[in-house]
């Protein structure tokens, strides 16, 4: 069967937590388009953070009900929406699970910016409280509902840390051999030791333990997707109408590196490489994010399986190489700015992603056409850009300096 359709007997009720966000919105539309029944839960906290930071999505995203009404008008498909703070409104959340009886819950609902999580003690505490409570409440509610729900969670490549001494990062579990006192060698697989680089990434490391525990104790079926940096903005479905347009974060807290570089070049702002740009990271295009999530739903674990962990990325790149590529394509200059983060200046990164490839993923890799598509979107909404919000000013320690280009 093609990835853009589903057969009636595999139609599922899917609850998308965080379905108003950058990854959750296009995923909700895609899964609705292929025939699943979608319910979104979101407390719209990301939109409130836009207000707090006085930095908006570069694209003019519409209010959630305008989005949902447009989807119904264009496709005839309904998506229900509940405004619930999953971290703090457990009873309301449980009640929706009990009434909607989802087959699958996709969990995107966390504070996802590393710089935002490092801005101040208040932001650190918010990120920990929000992310840990959402994840725990979801697991607790699944068990309390007594429903056999497959939980699909969006985790991050950052739980592994980025340096591997040449080892290809496995998909979640590390083979190890321990020597007993009698000299006998025992083989085991353990969760890959975590090495988070920010408070945000640390919450994702903690999520892994919650998953391991609820899987062991209550047989909850869980797939944890360790996703790389997402780039691009629109998908086949969000492109159907301007009212469905996806978020495009470009500010110093929420903008991620490749989208930021493309936006900066499109509006004539120097490309802000932190430090030497020797940092190597994993990437995935937003269209592949939605495909991978569909594949994860179609390939669920059995009740007896341990937590499935898939590396959801398609390629790795050095930050400086991305800057050079975009500079060559656009003529924009590169600014090597101080690194506001405490992170390794250089690292190699080799990652396994065999599981998605074996399930049929045909990876979209960085190509000129897709880069230009992002540039086109950025140019179209250039007048909405606030240049003062571009530099990254959230500092990991008191010793770090803001990533502001010299003028
Ligand atoms: P986003 O901030 O755009 O979306 C998250 C959504 O969750 C928002 O709409 C927000 O309002 C909602 N939310 C947060 N806390 C909530 C709560 N307590 N109750 C209800 N709703 C809540 O983020 P995104 O970029 O779409 O990321 C989604 C997930 O994917 C995150 O968990 C993130 O860690 C992960 N991820 C993202 C990227 C990326 O590059 N964007 C990469 C790897 C992993
Ligand atoms: N960087 C620059 N210049 C910029 C912005 C970033 O050089 O203008 C550098 C950063 O210092 C860092 C790298 O680019 O070394 C990546 O930064 P990023 O903001 O693109 O990514 P990160 O903070 O790691 O977070 C993003 C998402 C997060 C997700 C993570 C996946 O916001 O939700 O979990 O990517 S991963 O990086 O694989 O852990």
Short mmCIF file of C-alpha atoms and ligand atoms in Angstrom, two decimals:
data_model
loop_
_atom_site.label_atom_id
_atom_site.label_comp_id
_atom_site.label_asym_id
_atom_site.label_seq_id
_atom_site.Cartn_x
_atom_site.Cartn_y
_atom_site.Cartn_z
CA UNK A 1 0.00 0.00 0.00
CA UNK A 2 1.20 3.53 -0.75
CA UNK A 3 2.12 5.87 2.09
CA UNK A 4 -0.59 8.35 1.11
CA UNK A 5 -3.56 6.09 1.76
CA UNK A 6 -4.83 3.69 4.37
CA UNK A 7 -7.26 0.80 4.07
CA UNK A 8 -10.50 0.98 6.02
CA UNK A 9 -9.61 -1.96 8.25
CA UNK A 10 -6.40 -0.23 9.36
CA UNK A 11 -8.19 3.06 10.10
CA UNK A 12 -7.25 4.23 13.58
CA UNK A 13 -8.42 6.80 16.12
CA UNK A 14 -5.30 8.88 16.72
CA UNK A 15 -4.89 11.50 19.44
CA UNK A 16 -2.20 14.06 18.62
CA UNK A 17 -0.84 15.83 21.71
CA UNK A 18 0.77 19.10 20.66
CA UNK A 19 -1.08 18.96 17.33
CA UNK A 20 -0.98 22.75 16.89
CA UNK A 21 2.84 22.81 16.77
CA UNK A 22 5.45 22.78 14.01
CA UNK A 23 5.63 18.96 13.72
CA UNK A 24 2.20 18.12 15.18
CA UNK A 25 0.12 20.20 12.76
CA UNK A 26 1.43 18.72 9.48
CA UNK A 27 1.37 15.24 11.05
CA UNK A 28 -2.28 15.65 12.05
CA UNK A 29 -3.21 16.75 8.53
CA UNK A 30 -1.26 13.95 6.86
CA UNK A 31 -2.77 11.23 9.05
CA UNK A 32 -6.25 12.71 8.53
CA UNK A 33 -5.65 12.81 4.77
CA UNK A 34 -4.67 9.12 4.62
CA UNK A 35 -7.92 8.20 6.37
CA UNK A 36 -7.31 8.11 10.12
CA UNK A 37 -9.62 9.73 12.65
CA UNK A 38 -7.69 12.56 14.36
CA UNK A 39 -8.21 14.36 17.66
CA UNK A 40 -5.82 17.16 18.65
CA UNK A 41 -5.06 18.14 22.25
CA UNK A 42 -2.99 21.27 22.73
CA UNK A 43 -2.97 24.05 25.35
CA UNK A 44 -1.61 26.54 22.79
CA UNK A 45 1.34 27.25 25.11
CA UNK A 46 3.64 27.63 22.11
CA UNK A 47 1.51 30.52 20.84
CA UNK A 48 1.71 32.09 24.34
CA UNK A 49 5.50 31.75 24.26
CA UNK A 50 5.45 33.73 20.99
CA UNK A 51 3.72 36.50 22.97
CA UNK A 52 6.22 36.23 25.82
CA UNK A 53 9.21 36.43 23.45
CA UNK A 54 7.52 39.00 21.20
CA UNK A 55 8.64 36.84 18.28
CA UNK A 56 6.13 35.38 15.89
CA UNK A 57 6.29 32.62 13.33
CA UNK A 58 7.59 34.10 10.06
CA UNK A 59 4.60 32.53 8.35
CA UNK A 60 1.20 33.91 9.39
CA UNK A 61 -0.23 30.84 11.12
CA UNK A 62 -3.98 30.97 11.60
CA UNK A 63 -5.85 30.42 14.89
CA UNK A 64 -6.46 26.73 15.54
CA UNK A 65 -10.19 26.83 14.73
CA UNK A 66 -9.57 28.68 11.45
CA UNK A 67 -7.06 25.95 10.58
CA UNK A 68 -9.49 23.15 11.43
CA UNK A 69 -12.43 24.77 9.62
CA UNK A 70 -10.27 25.28 6.52
CA UNK A 71 -9.24 21.60 6.59
CA UNK A 72 -12.90 20.55 6.80
CA UNK A 73 -13.85 22.92 3.96
CA UNK A 74 -11.05 21.67 1.67
CA UNK A 75 -11.11 17.94 2.38
CA UNK A 76 -14.47 17.26 4.07
CA UNK A 77 -12.53 15.70 6.98
CA UNK A 78 -13.12 16.74 10.58
CA UNK A 79 -10.47 17.00 13.27
CA UNK A 80 -11.67 17.52 16.86
CA UNK A 81 -9.76 19.80 19.21
CA UNK A 82 -9.46 19.99 23.00
CA UNK A 83 -7.60 22.80 24.78
CA UNK A 84 -6.07 20.97 27.77
CA UNK A 85 -2.84 21.56 29.66
CA UNK A 86 -1.73 17.94 29.90
CA UNK A 87 0.90 18.77 32.54
CA UNK A 88 -1.68 20.24 34.94
CA UNK A 89 -5.16 19.04 33.95
CA UNK A 90 -4.89 15.30 34.45
CA UNK A 91 -8.59 14.62 35.18
CA UNK A 92 -9.74 16.45 32.02
CA UNK A 93 -7.11 14.67 29.95
CA UNK A 94 -8.07 11.24 31.32
CA UNK A 95 -11.72 11.95 30.61
CA UNK A 96 -10.98 12.72 26.96
CA UNK A 97 -9.00 9.49 26.63
CA UNK A 98 -11.86 7.53 28.18
CA UNK A 99 -14.45 9.09 25.87
CA UNK A 100 -12.41 9.16 22.65
CA UNK A 101 -10.77 5.71 23.17
CA UNK A 102 -7.75 6.30 20.89
CA UNK A 103 -5.81 3.39 19.35
CA UNK A 104 -2.72 5.59 19.17
CA UNK A 105 -1.48 8.65 21.04
CA UNK A 106 1.27 10.70 19.40
CA UNK A 107 3.07 12.82 21.98
CA UNK A 108 4.63 16.05 20.65
CA UNK A 109 3.47 18.17 23.62
CA UNK A 110 6.69 19.39 25.21
CA UNK A 111 8.63 22.65 25.46
CA UNK A 112 11.10 21.86 22.70
CA UNK A 113 13.63 24.67 22.49
CA UNK A 114 17.07 24.15 24.06
CA UNK A 115 17.84 27.93 24.19
CA UNK A 116 14.42 28.70 25.75
CA UNK A 117 15.06 26.03 28.39
CA UNK A 118 18.38 27.73 29.29
CA UNK A 119 17.19 31.37 29.43
CA UNK A 120 16.72 31.63 33.21
CA UNK A 121 15.88 29.54 36.29
CA UNK A 122 12.21 30.25 35.53
CA UNK A 123 12.53 28.78 32.04
CA UNK A 124 14.52 25.78 33.29
CA UNK A 125 11.86 25.02 35.87
CA UNK A 126 9.01 25.50 33.42
CA UNK A 127 10.62 23.15 30.91
CA UNK A 128 11.24 20.42 33.50
CA UNK A 129 7.79 20.76 35.11
CA UNK A 130 5.97 20.86 31.80
CA UNK A 131 7.82 18.11 29.96
CA UNK A 132 8.15 15.64 32.81
CA UNK A 133 4.54 16.08 33.92
CA UNK A 134 3.11 15.78 30.43
CA UNK A 135 5.00 12.56 29.75
CA UNK A 136 4.17 11.05 33.12
CA UNK A 137 0.50 12.09 32.93
CA UNK A 138 0.19 10.51 29.48
CA UNK A 139 1.63 7.20 30.70
CA UNK A 140 -0.41 7.25 33.90
CA UNK A 141 -3.64 8.02 32.01
CA UNK A 142 -3.02 5.23 29.48
CA UNK A 143 -2.72 2.73 32.35
CA UNK A 144 -5.69 4.18 34.26
CA UNK A 145 -7.88 4.02 31.13
CA UNK A 146 -7.15 0.26 30.76
CA UNK A 147 -7.11 0.82 26.99
CA UNK A 148 -4.47 -0.85 24.83
CA UNK A 149 -3.04 2.38 23.38
CA UNK A 150 0.16 2.56 21.33
CA UNK A 151 2.13 5.61 22.49
CA UNK A 152 4.40 7.23 19.89
CA UNK A 153 6.71 9.86 21.39
CA UNK A 154 8.91 12.44 19.73
CA UNK A 155 12.28 12.23 21.42
CA UNK A 156 15.56 13.68 20.22
CA UNK A 157 18.95 12.64 18.87
CA UNK A 158 20.34 14.95 21.55
CA UNK A 159 19.78 12.34 24.28
CA UNK A 160 22.84 10.49 22.98
CA UNK A 161 25.11 13.53 23.05
CA UNK A 162 26.87 14.11 19.75
CA UNK A 163 30.37 12.65 20.13
CA UNK A 164 30.77 8.92 19.69
CA UNK A 165 34.47 8.15 19.32
CA UNK A 166 33.77 6.71 15.87
CA UNK A 167 30.92 4.42 16.96
CA UNK A 168 27.73 4.52 14.88
CA UNK A 169 25.00 5.59 17.32
CA UNK A 170 22.68 2.59 17.63
CA UNK A 171 18.89 2.86 17.77
CA UNK A 172 18.42 3.37 21.50
CA UNK A 173 20.18 0.32 22.91
CA UNK A 174 23.88 -0.34 23.33
CA UNK A 175 25.36 -3.84 23.16
CA UNK A 176 27.64 -4.39 26.09
CA UNK A 177 29.62 -7.18 27.64
CA UNK A 178 30.31 -7.39 31.36
CA UNK A 179 32.86 -9.61 33.04
CA UNK A 180 31.62 -11.50 36.10
CA UNK A 181 33.90 -12.25 39.06
CA UNK A 182 34.46 -15.80 37.79
CA UNK A 183 35.74 -14.38 34.51
CA UNK A 184 32.62 -15.38 32.57
CA UNK A 185 31.49 -12.76 30.04
CA UNK A 186 27.81 -11.80 29.88
CA UNK A 187 26.27 -9.92 26.98
CA UNK A 188 23.55 -7.33 27.62
CA UNK A 189 21.74 -4.51 25.88
CA UNK A 190 21.21 -1.33 27.87
CA UNK A 191 19.67 2.05 27.09
CA UNK A 192 22.41 4.06 25.39
CA UNK A 193 23.93 6.24 28.12
CA UNK A 194 22.46 9.72 27.87
CA UNK A 195 24.56 12.85 27.57
CA UNK A 196 22.14 15.78 27.20
CA UNK A 197 23.43 19.23 26.26
CA UNK A 198 20.61 21.41 27.67
CA UNK A 199 17.81 21.28 30.24
CA UNK A 200 15.41 20.58 27.37
CA UNK A 201 17.50 17.64 26.14
CA UNK A 202 17.77 16.45 29.74
CA UNK A 203 13.96 16.17 29.97
CA UNK A 204 14.03 13.91 26.92
CA UNK A 205 16.62 11.72 28.64
CA UNK A 206 14.30 11.45 31.64
CA UNK A 207 11.37 10.59 29.35
CA UNK A 208 13.28 7.48 28.31
CA UNK A 209 13.31 6.17 31.90
CA UNK A 210 9.58 6.81 32.30
CA UNK A 211 8.97 4.83 29.12
CA UNK A 212 11.21 1.96 30.20
CA UNK A 213 9.45 1.77 33.56
CA UNK A 214 5.83 1.85 32.29
CA UNK A 215 6.69 -0.61 29.56
CA UNK A 216 8.20 -3.03 32.09
CA UNK A 217 5.55 -2.60 34.78
CA UNK A 218 2.35 -2.11 32.79
CA UNK A 219 3.20 -3.48 29.33
CA UNK A 220 2.47 -0.10 27.72
CA UNK A 221 3.32 -0.30 24.00
CA UNK A 222 5.71 2.56 23.25
CA UNK A 223 7.69 3.80 20.25
CA UNK A 224 10.21 6.54 21.05
CA UNK A 225 11.44 8.40 17.96
CA UNK A 226 14.84 9.98 18.43
CA UNK A 227 14.46 12.77 15.93
CA UNK A 228 17.17 14.99 14.47
CA UNK A 229 16.78 18.70 13.66
CA UNK A 230 13.72 19.24 11.49
CA UNK A 231 13.99 21.59 8.53
CA UNK A 232 11.61 22.78 5.82
CA UNK A 233 8.23 24.24 6.60
CA UNK A 234 5.34 22.99 4.52
CA UNK A 235 4.15 19.54 3.51
CA UNK A 236 1.83 18.28 0.80
CA UNK A 237 -1.17 18.92 3.06
CA UNK A 238 -0.22 22.31 4.55
CA UNK A 239 0.41 23.53 1.00
CA UNK A 240 -3.23 22.95 0.05
CA UNK A 241 -4.37 26.34 1.35
CA UNK A 242 -2.76 29.42 2.95
CA UNK A 243 -4.93 28.95 6.04
CA UNK A 244 -3.16 25.61 6.65
CA UNK A 245 0.34 27.11 6.54
CA UNK A 246 2.83 25.68 9.05
CA UNK A 247 4.93 27.56 11.63
CA UNK A 248 8.33 28.92 10.61
CA UNK A 249 10.45 29.77 13.65
CA UNK A 250 13.48 31.94 12.92
CA UNK A 251 14.16 33.70 16.24
CA UNK A 252 17.22 33.02 18.41
CA UNK A 253 15.31 30.72 20.77
CA UNK A 254 13.03 28.61 18.58
CA UNK A 255 14.56 28.87 15.10
CA UNK A 256 16.59 25.75 14.29
CA UNK A 257 19.85 26.02 12.48
CA UNK A 258 19.13 25.16 8.84
CA UNK A 259 15.83 27.06 8.66
CA UNK A 260 17.50 30.00 10.38
CA UNK A 261 20.37 30.05 7.87
CA UNK A 262 17.94 29.91 4.94
CA UNK A 263 15.78 32.68 6.43
CA UNK A 264 18.80 34.84 7.24
CA UNK A 265 20.10 34.54 3.68
CA UNK A 266 16.63 35.28 2.28
CA UNK A 267 16.25 38.53 4.24
CA UNK A 268 19.87 39.68 3.83
CA UNK A 269 21.10 38.99 7.38
CA UNK A 270 24.59 37.44 7.88
CA UNK A 271 24.47 33.67 8.46
CA UNK A 272 25.13 33.19 12.20
CA UNK A 273 27.54 30.29 12.71
CA UNK A 274 28.15 29.64 16.43
CA UNK A 275 31.89 29.34 17.03
CA UNK A 276 33.75 27.50 14.30
CA UNK A 277 30.66 25.66 13.08
CA UNK A 278 32.40 22.33 13.67
CA UNK A 279 29.26 20.98 15.36
CA UNK A 280 27.82 18.03 13.40
CA UNK A 281 24.11 17.31 13.79
CA UNK A 282 21.45 14.98 12.38
CA UNK A 283 18.70 16.37 10.14
CA UNK A 284 15.32 15.39 8.73
CA UNK A 285 12.91 17.21 6.41
CA UNK A 286 9.42 17.92 7.81
CA UNK A 287 7.84 15.84 5.02
CA UNK A 288 9.87 12.83 6.22
CA UNK A 289 8.88 13.54 9.84
CA UNK A 290 5.24 12.94 8.92
CA UNK A 291 6.10 9.85 6.87
CA UNK A 292 8.18 8.35 9.68
CA UNK A 293 5.38 8.86 12.18
CA UNK A 294 2.98 7.12 9.82
CA UNK A 295 5.44 4.21 9.53
CA UNK A 296 5.82 4.04 13.32
CA UNK A 297 2.03 3.81 13.70
CA UNK A 298 1.81 1.08 11.07
CA UNK A 299 4.56 -0.96 12.76
CA UNK A 300 3.57 -1.00 16.45
CA UNK A 301 5.27 -3.06 19.15
CA UNK A 302 3.44 -6.03 20.68
CA UNK A 303 2.54 -5.90 24.39
CA UNK A 304 5.51 -8.11 25.21
CA UNK A 305 8.02 -5.97 23.29
CA UNK A 306 10.37 -3.58 25.03
CA UNK A 307 10.22 0.11 24.03
CA UNK A 308 10.91 0.48 20.30
CA UNK A 309 13.48 3.20 19.66
CA UNK A 310 13.98 4.46 16.10
CA UNK A 311 16.47 7.13 15.04
CA UNK A 312 14.34 9.53 13.01
CA UNK A 313 16.93 11.31 10.88
CA UNK A 314 18.09 11.01 7.31
CA UNK A 315 21.53 12.66 7.16
CA UNK A 316 24.19 14.48 9.16
CA UNK A 317 25.89 17.80 8.40
CA UNK A 318 28.46 20.13 9.92
CA UNK A 319 26.98 23.52 10.74
CA UNK A 320 29.84 25.33 8.91
CA UNK A 321 29.25 23.24 5.77
CA UNK A 322 25.56 24.17 5.77
CA UNK A 323 26.48 27.85 6.13
CA UNK A 324 28.95 27.61 3.23
CA UNK A 325 26.43 25.83 1.02
CA UNK A 326 23.74 28.46 1.67
CA UNK A 327 26.23 31.29 1.27
CA UNK A 328 27.24 29.85 -2.12
CA UNK A 329 23.62 29.50 -3.23
CA UNK A 330 22.57 32.98 -2.12
CA UNK A 331 25.69 35.15 -1.94
CA UNK A 332 24.98 36.00 1.73
CA UNK A 333 28.03 36.45 3.97
CA UNK A 334 28.79 34.20 6.94
CA UNK A 335 29.27 35.69 10.43
CA UNK A 336 31.24 33.49 12.82
CA UNK A 337 29.71 34.66 16.12
CA UNK A 338 30.50 33.71 19.74
CA UNK A 339 28.79 30.46 20.72
CA UNK A 340 26.10 31.22 23.34
CA UNK A 341 25.97 27.48 24.19
CA UNK A 342 28.33 25.29 26.14
CA UNK A 343 28.89 22.51 23.61
CA UNK A 344 31.79 20.77 21.87
CA UNK A 345 33.27 23.03 19.19
CA UNK A 346 33.83 20.06 16.87
CA UNK A 347 32.33 16.57 16.70
CA UNK A 348 31.93 13.65 14.35
CA UNK A 349 28.49 12.03 14.18
CA UNK A 350 27.62 8.63 12.73
CA UNK A 351 24.08 7.40 13.23
CA UNK A 352 22.18 4.22 12.41
CA UNK A 353 18.71 4.70 10.91
CA UNK A 354 18.22 1.16 9.57
CA UNK A 355 14.83 0.63 11.22
CA UNK A 356 12.94 3.28 9.22
CA UNK A 357 14.81 2.33 6.04
CA UNK A 358 13.74 -1.30 6.58
CA UNK A 359 10.11 -0.14 6.94
CA UNK A 360 10.20 1.57 3.55
CA UNK A 361 11.35 5.14 4.22
CA UNK A 362 12.85 6.72 1.11
CA UNK A 363 14.78 9.57 2.69
CA UNK A 364 14.52 13.09 1.41
CA UNK A 365 18.00 14.54 1.62
CA UNK A 366 19.14 18.10 1.40
CA UNK A 367 18.74 19.27 -2.18
CA UNK A 368 18.68 22.59 -3.93
CA UNK A 369 14.98 22.41 -4.79
CA UNK A 370 13.91 21.95 -1.18
CA UNK A 371 16.36 24.58 0.05
CA UNK A 372 14.90 27.00 -2.47
CA UNK A 373 11.38 26.17 -1.37
CA UNK A 374 12.24 27.34 2.16
CA UNK A 375 13.96 30.44 0.76
CA UNK A 376 10.81 31.19 -1.25
CA UNK A 377 8.63 30.99 1.86
CA UNK A 378 11.09 33.18 3.81
CA UNK A 379 11.20 35.78 1.02
CA UNK A 380 7.41 35.82 0.72
CA UNK A 381 7.02 36.73 4.40
CA UNK A 382 10.21 38.81 4.74
CA UNK A 383 8.22 41.87 5.87
CA UNK A 384 7.06 40.00 8.96
CA UNK A 385 10.65 39.43 10.14
CA UNK A 386 11.91 41.25 13.24
CA UNK A 387 15.69 41.41 12.76
CA UNK A 388 16.27 42.13 16.45
CA UNK A 389 14.92 38.68 17.28
CA UNK A 390 17.40 36.87 15.03
CA UNK A 391 20.54 36.61 17.23
CA UNK A 392 20.71 33.79 19.80
CA UNK A 393 21.03 35.46 23.20
CA UNK A 394 20.16 32.67 25.63
CA UNK A 395 23.44 31.80 27.38
CA UNK A 396 24.27 28.35 28.73
CA UNK A 397 26.60 29.77 31.42
CA UNK A 398 27.72 33.19 32.64
CA UNK A 399 30.93 32.76 30.65
CA UNK A 400 29.15 32.47 27.28
CA UNK A 401 28.55 35.49 25.01
CA UNK A 402 25.48 36.20 22.80
CA UNK A 403 25.69 35.08 19.16
CA UNK A 404 25.41 38.61 17.76
CA UNK A 405 27.17 39.40 14.45
CA UNK A 406 29.43 42.47 14.39
CA UNK A 407 27.97 45.27 12.32
P1 LIG B 1 6.29 23.02 18.97
O1 LIG B 1 6.64 23.82 20.17
O2 LIG B 1 6.05 23.73 17.69
O3 LIG B 1 4.99 22.12 19.30
C1 LIG B 1 4.72 21.57 20.56
C2 LIG B 1 3.22 21.73 20.84
O4 LIG B 1 2.93 21.16 22.12
C3 LIG B 1 2.81 23.20 20.90
O5 LIG B 1 1.71 23.43 20.04
C4 LIG B 1 2.46 23.43 22.36
O6 LIG B 1 1.43 24.39 22.51
C5 LIG B 1 2.06 22.02 22.82
N1 LIG B 1 2.26 21.80 24.25
C6 LIG B 1 3.39 22.00 24.99
N2 LIG B 1 3.15 21.73 26.29
C7 LIG B 1 1.86 21.34 26.39
C8 LIG B 1 1.03 20.95 27.48
N3 LIG B 1 1.46 21.00 28.75
N4 LIG B 1 -0.25 20.58 27.22
C9 LIG B 1 -0.73 20.60 25.94
N5 LIG B 1 0.00 20.98 24.88
C10 LIG B 1 1.29 21.35 25.10
O7 LIG B 1 7.42 21.92 18.80
P2 LIG B 1 7.75 20.98 17.53
O8 LIG B 1 8.91 21.55 16.82
O9 LIG B 1 6.52 20.67 16.80
O10 LIG B 1 8.26 19.67 18.29
C11 LIG B 1 7.34 18.62 18.62
C12 LIG B 1 8.08 17.51 19.35
O11 LIG B 1 9.12 17.00 18.51
C13 LIG B 1 8.76 18.00 20.63
O12 LIG B 1 8.58 17.07 21.66
C14 LIG B 1 10.22 18.10 20.25
O13 LIG B 1 11.03 17.85 21.36
C15 LIG B 1 10.36 17.04 19.18
N6 LIG B 1 11.45 17.37 18.22
C16 LIG B 1 11.38 18.53 17.47
C17 LIG B 1 12.43 18.81 16.58
C18 LIG B 1 12.45 20.07 15.75
O14 LIG B 1 13.46 20.32 15.08
N7 LIG B 1 11.39 20.86 15.72
C19 LIG B 1 13.50 17.91 16.46
C20 LIG B 1 13.53 16.76 17.24
C21 LIG B 1 12.47 16.49 18.12
N1 LIG B 2 23.58 26.95 15.62
C1 LIG B 2 24.38 27.86 14.93
N2 LIG B 2 23.81 29.02 14.53
C2 LIG B 2 22.50 29.33 14.75
C3 LIG B 2 21.69 28.38 15.43
C4 LIG B 2 22.27 27.21 15.86
O1 LIG B 2 25.55 27.62 14.70
O2 LIG B 2 22.07 30.42 14.34
C5 LIG B 2 24.18 25.68 16.08
C6 LIG B 2 23.97 25.40 17.57
O3 LIG B 2 24.97 26.02 18.37
C7 LIG B 2 24.01 23.88 17.59
C8 LIG B 2 23.41 23.47 16.25
O4 LIG B 2 23.50 24.63 15.41
O5 LIG B 2 25.32 23.44 17.62
C9 LIG B 2 21.98 23.00 16.32
O6 LIG B 2 21.16 23.98 16.93
P1 LIG B 2 19.57 23.95 16.71
O7 LIG B 2 18.99 25.11 17.44
O8 LIG B 2 19.25 23.80 15.27
O9 LIG B 2 19.17 22.54 17.40
P2 LIG B 2 18.95 22.10 18.92
O10 LIG B 2 19.11 23.20 19.88
O11 LIG B 2 19.75 20.88 19.15
O12 LIG B 2 17.41 21.70 18.97
C10 LIG B 2 16.64 21.29 17.83
C11 LIG B 2 15.18 21.31 18.28
C12 LIG B 2 14.97 20.27 19.38
C13 LIG B 2 15.45 18.92 18.89
C14 LIG B 2 16.90 18.96 18.42
C15 LIG B 2 17.31 17.67 17.72
O13 LIG B 2 14.81 22.61 18.73
O14 LIG B 2 13.58 20.22 19.71
O15 LIG B 2 15.33 17.96 19.92
O16 LIG B 2 17.01 20.00 17.41
S1 LIG B 2 18.99 17.27 17.97
O17 LIG B 2 19.83 18.45 17.70
O18 LIG B 2 19.33 16.18 17.09
O19 LIG B 2 19.14 16.92 19.38
#
